[in-house]
PDB file of C-alpha atoms in Angstrom:
ATOM      1  CA  UNK A  14     -20.134 -12.360   7.523  1.00 89.00           C
ATOM      2  CA  UNK A  15     -19.728  -8.620   7.942  1.00 97.00           C
ATOM      3  CA  UNK A  16     -21.387  -7.137  11.038  1.00 98.00           C
ATOM      4  CA  UNK A  17     -22.457  -3.663  12.132  1.00 98.00           C
ATOM      5  CA  UNK A  18     -22.892  -2.428  15.704  1.00 97.00           C
ATOM      6  CA  UNK A  19     -25.789  -0.386  17.076  1.00 97.00           C
ATOM      7  CA  UNK A  20     -23.935   2.934  17.218  1.00 97.00           C
ATOM      8  CA  UNK A  21     -22.707   2.656  13.643  1.00 97.00           C
ATOM      9  CA  UNK A  22     -26.114   1.557  12.382  1.00 97.00           C
ATOM     10  CA  UNK A  23     -27.908   4.407  14.175  1.00 96.00           C
ATOM     11  CA  UNK A  24     -25.427   6.896  12.705  1.00 96.00           C
ATOM     12  CA  UNK A  25     -25.854   5.435   9.192  1.00 95.00           C
ATOM     13  CA  UNK A  26     -29.645   5.631   9.509  1.00 95.00           C
ATOM     14  CA  UNK A  27     -29.398   9.278  10.569  1.00 93.00           C
ATOM     15  CA  UNK A  28     -27.332  10.126   7.489  1.00 92.00           C
ATOM     16  CA  UNK A  29     -28.348  10.756   3.914  1.00 92.00           C
ATOM     17  CA  UNK A  30     -27.047   7.471   2.473  1.00 90.00           C
ATOM     18  CA  UNK A  31     -29.030   4.968   4.526  1.00 95.00           C
ATOM     19  CA  UNK A  32     -28.718   1.204   4.252  1.00 97.00           C
ATOM     20  CA  UNK A  33     -31.775  -0.923   3.540  1.00 97.00           C
ATOM     21  CA  UNK A  34     -32.864  -2.699   6.718  1.00 98.00           C
ATOM     22  CA  UNK A  35     -34.210  -6.241   6.492  1.00 98.00           C
ATOM     23  CA  UNK A  36     -35.944  -7.901   9.437  1.00 98.00           C
ATOM     24  CA  UNK A  37     -35.486 -11.664   9.130  1.00 98.00           C
ATOM     25  CA  UNK A  38     -38.312 -12.655  11.501  1.00 97.00           C
ATOM     26  CA  UNK A  39     -41.818 -13.956  10.717  1.00 96.00           C
ATOM     27  CA  UNK A  40     -44.304 -11.277   9.676  1.00 94.00           C
ATOM     28  CA  UNK A  41     -46.247 -11.314  12.973  1.00 95.00           C
ATOM     29  CA  UNK A  42     -43.157 -10.032  14.831  1.00 95.00           C
ATOM     30  CA  UNK A  43     -42.470  -7.430  12.160  1.00 96.00           C
ATOM     31  CA  UNK A  44     -46.049  -6.191  12.509  1.00 94.00           C
ATOM     32  CA  UNK A  45     -45.632  -5.717  16.280  1.00 94.00           C
ATOM     33  CA  UNK A  46     -42.745  -3.303  15.702  1.00 95.00           C
ATOM     34  CA  UNK A  47     -39.589  -3.020  13.661  1.00 96.00           C
ATOM     35  CA  UNK A  48     -36.674  -0.710  13.017  1.00 96.00           C
ATOM     36  CA  UNK A  49     -37.661   2.385  11.015  1.00 93.00           C
ATOM     37  CA  UNK A  50     -38.110   1.860   7.265  1.00 93.00           C
ATOM     38  CA  UNK A  51     -37.256  -1.844   7.465  1.00 97.00           C
ATOM     39  CA  UNK A  52     -38.666  -4.406   5.070  1.00 97.00           C
ATOM     40  CA  UNK A  53     -39.662  -7.868   6.212  1.00 97.00           C
ATOM     41  CA  UNK A  54     -38.121 -10.939   4.618  1.00 98.00           C
ATOM     42  CA  UNK A  55     -38.407 -13.974   6.866  1.00 96.00           C
ATOM     43  CA  UNK A  56     -35.198 -16.006   6.737  1.00 95.00           C
ATOM     44  CA  UNK A  57     -36.990 -18.841   4.912  1.00 96.00           C
ATOM     45  CA  UNK A  58     -38.419 -16.532   2.202  1.00 97.00           C
ATOM     46  CA  UNK A  59     -35.228 -14.817   1.017  1.00 98.00           C
ATOM     47  CA  UNK A  60     -35.019 -16.602  -2.329  1.00 97.00           C
ATOM     48  CA  UNK A  61     -38.669 -15.855  -3.119  1.00 97.00           C
ATOM     49  CA  UNK A  62     -38.803 -12.198  -2.000  1.00 97.00           C
ATOM     50  CA  UNK A  63     -35.337 -10.653  -2.310  1.00 98.00           C
ATOM     51  CA  UNK A  64     -35.532  -9.660  -5.982  1.00 96.00           C
ATOM     52  CA  UNK A  65     -38.843  -7.852  -5.427  1.00 97.00           C
ATOM     53  CA  UNK A  66     -37.954  -6.068  -2.182  1.00 97.00           C
ATOM     54  CA  UNK A  67     -34.215  -5.547  -2.797  1.00 98.00           C
ATOM     55  CA  UNK A  68     -33.833  -4.846  -6.521  1.00 97.00           C
ATOM     56  CA  UNK A  69     -30.318  -3.310  -6.275  1.00 97.00           C
ATOM     57  CA  UNK A  70     -27.821  -6.080  -5.552  1.00 97.00           C
ATOM     58  CA  UNK A  71     -25.093  -3.497  -4.874  1.00 97.00           C
ATOM     59  CA  UNK A  72     -27.022  -1.446  -2.291  1.00 97.00           C
ATOM     60  CA  UNK A  73     -25.999  -1.618   1.361  1.00 97.00           C
ATOM     61  CA  UNK A  74     -28.249  -4.090   3.206  1.00 98.00           C
ATOM     62  CA  UNK A  75     -28.328  -4.638   6.983  1.00 98.00           C
ATOM     63  CA  UNK A  76     -30.156  -7.724   8.228  1.00 98.00           C
ATOM     64  CA  UNK A  77     -31.351  -8.095  11.826  1.00 98.00           C
ATOM     65  CA  UNK A  78     -33.614 -10.306  13.924  1.00 97.00           C
ATOM     66  CA  UNK A  79     -34.725 -10.535  17.557  1.00 97.00           C
ATOM     67  CA  UNK A  80     -31.503 -10.502  19.569  1.00 97.00           C
ATOM     68  CA  UNK A  81     -27.861 -11.505  19.703  1.00 95.00           C
ATOM     69  CA  UNK A  82     -28.856 -15.172  20.124  1.00 96.00           C
ATOM     70  CA  UNK A  83     -31.245 -15.211  17.142  1.00 95.00           C
ATOM     71  CA  UNK A  84     -29.700 -16.750  14.012  1.00 96.00           C
ATOM     72  CA  UNK A  85     -32.366 -15.742  11.450  1.00 97.00           C
ATOM     73  CA  UNK A  86     -30.333 -12.709  10.384  1.00 97.00           C
ATOM     74  CA  UNK A  87     -27.240 -14.840   9.750  1.00 97.00           C
ATOM     75  CA  UNK A  88     -29.263 -17.285   7.652  1.00 97.00           C
ATOM     76  CA  UNK A  89     -30.871 -14.501   5.626  1.00 98.00           C
ATOM     77  CA  UNK A  90     -27.586 -12.641   5.122  1.00 98.00           C
ATOM     78  CA  UNK A  91     -25.865 -15.795   3.855  1.00 98.00           C
ATOM     79  CA  UNK A  92     -28.682 -16.394   1.383  1.00 98.00           C
ATOM     80  CA  UNK A  93     -28.561 -12.787   0.150  1.00 98.00           C
ATOM     81  CA  UNK A  94     -24.821 -13.096  -0.405  1.00 98.00           C
ATOM     82  CA  UNK A  95     -25.350 -16.373  -2.283  1.00 98.00           C
ATOM     83  CA  UNK A  96     -27.918 -14.591  -4.484  1.00 98.00           C
ATOM     84  CA  UNK A  97     -25.291 -12.030  -5.478  1.00 98.00           C
ATOM     85  CA  UNK A  98     -25.872  -9.167  -3.038  1.00 98.00           C
ATOM     86  CA  UNK A  99     -22.492  -7.520  -2.557  1.00 98.00           C
ATOM     87  CA  UNK A 100     -22.859  -5.315   0.551  1.00 98.00           C
ATOM     88  CA  UNK A 101     -24.631  -7.305   3.277  1.00 98.00           C
ATOM     89  CA  UNK A 102     -24.049  -6.904   7.015  1.00 98.00           C
ATOM     90  CA  UNK A 103     -25.705  -8.358  10.104  1.00 98.00           C
ATOM     91  CA  UNK A 104     -26.780  -6.245  13.060  1.00 98.00           C
ATOM     92  CA  UNK A 105     -26.262  -8.866  15.774  1.00 97.00           C
ATOM     93  CA  UNK A 106     -27.922  -6.963  18.640  1.00 97.00           C
ATOM     94  CA  UNK A 107     -31.236  -6.991  16.824  1.00 98.00           C
ATOM     95  CA  UNK A 108     -34.526  -5.681  18.112  1.00 97.00           C
ATOM     96  CA  UNK A 109     -33.712  -6.363  21.769  1.00 97.00           C
ATOM     97  CA  UNK A 110     -30.584  -4.206  21.803  1.00 98.00           C
ATOM     98  CA  UNK A 111     -32.199  -1.466  19.680  1.00 98.00           C
ATOM     99  CA  UNK A 112     -35.217  -1.221  21.992  1.00 96.00           C
ATOM    100  CA  UNK A 113     -33.083  -1.351  25.161  1.00 97.00           C
ATOM    101  CA  UNK A 114     -31.137   1.654  23.862  1.00 97.00           C
ATOM    102  CA  UNK A 115     -34.388   3.609  23.481  1.00 96.00           C
ATOM    103  CA  UNK A 116     -33.891   4.135  19.757  1.00 95.00           C
ATOM    104  CA  UNK A 117     -36.879   4.908  17.503  1.00 92.00           C
ATOM    105  CA  UNK A 118     -39.057   2.101  16.187  1.00 94.00           C
ATOM    106  CA  UNK A 119     -41.975   1.743  13.793  1.00 93.00           C
ATOM    107  CA  UNK A 120     -45.028   0.119  15.360  1.00 84.00           C
ATOM    108  CA  UNK A 121     -48.220  -1.742  14.516  1.00 66.00           C
ATOM    109  CA  UNK A 122     -48.322  -2.402  10.811  1.00 57.00           C
ATOM    110  CA  UNK A 123     -51.904  -3.177   9.830  1.00 58.00           C
ATOM    111  CA  UNK A 124     -52.524  -6.296   7.769  1.00 51.00           C
ATOM    112  CA  UNK A 125     -54.748  -4.630   5.155  1.00 46.00           C
TER     113      UNK A 125
END
């Protein structure tokens, strides 16, 4: 599986051609905070939600989860690839590394 490091991801997000970020954790963790402009697809909901949330199978997608030891992102990325997505990478450092670096986050999504 292709991977992307924090520095490269931050640079890509600062550019004009940004990848789509997918957080592969349960919704309650996504609601607490997530990387900017990410969508939430729990690793066990990829088959049900990918077509709706990721309509372009050729767009660049970066999947992440809690930390380097979390495997949800690997599971979700494998499923996306199996569904025909052609440009999927995993950000292994996840939320823990992103937050530790002091990078911007989106917080407190209301459940309206």
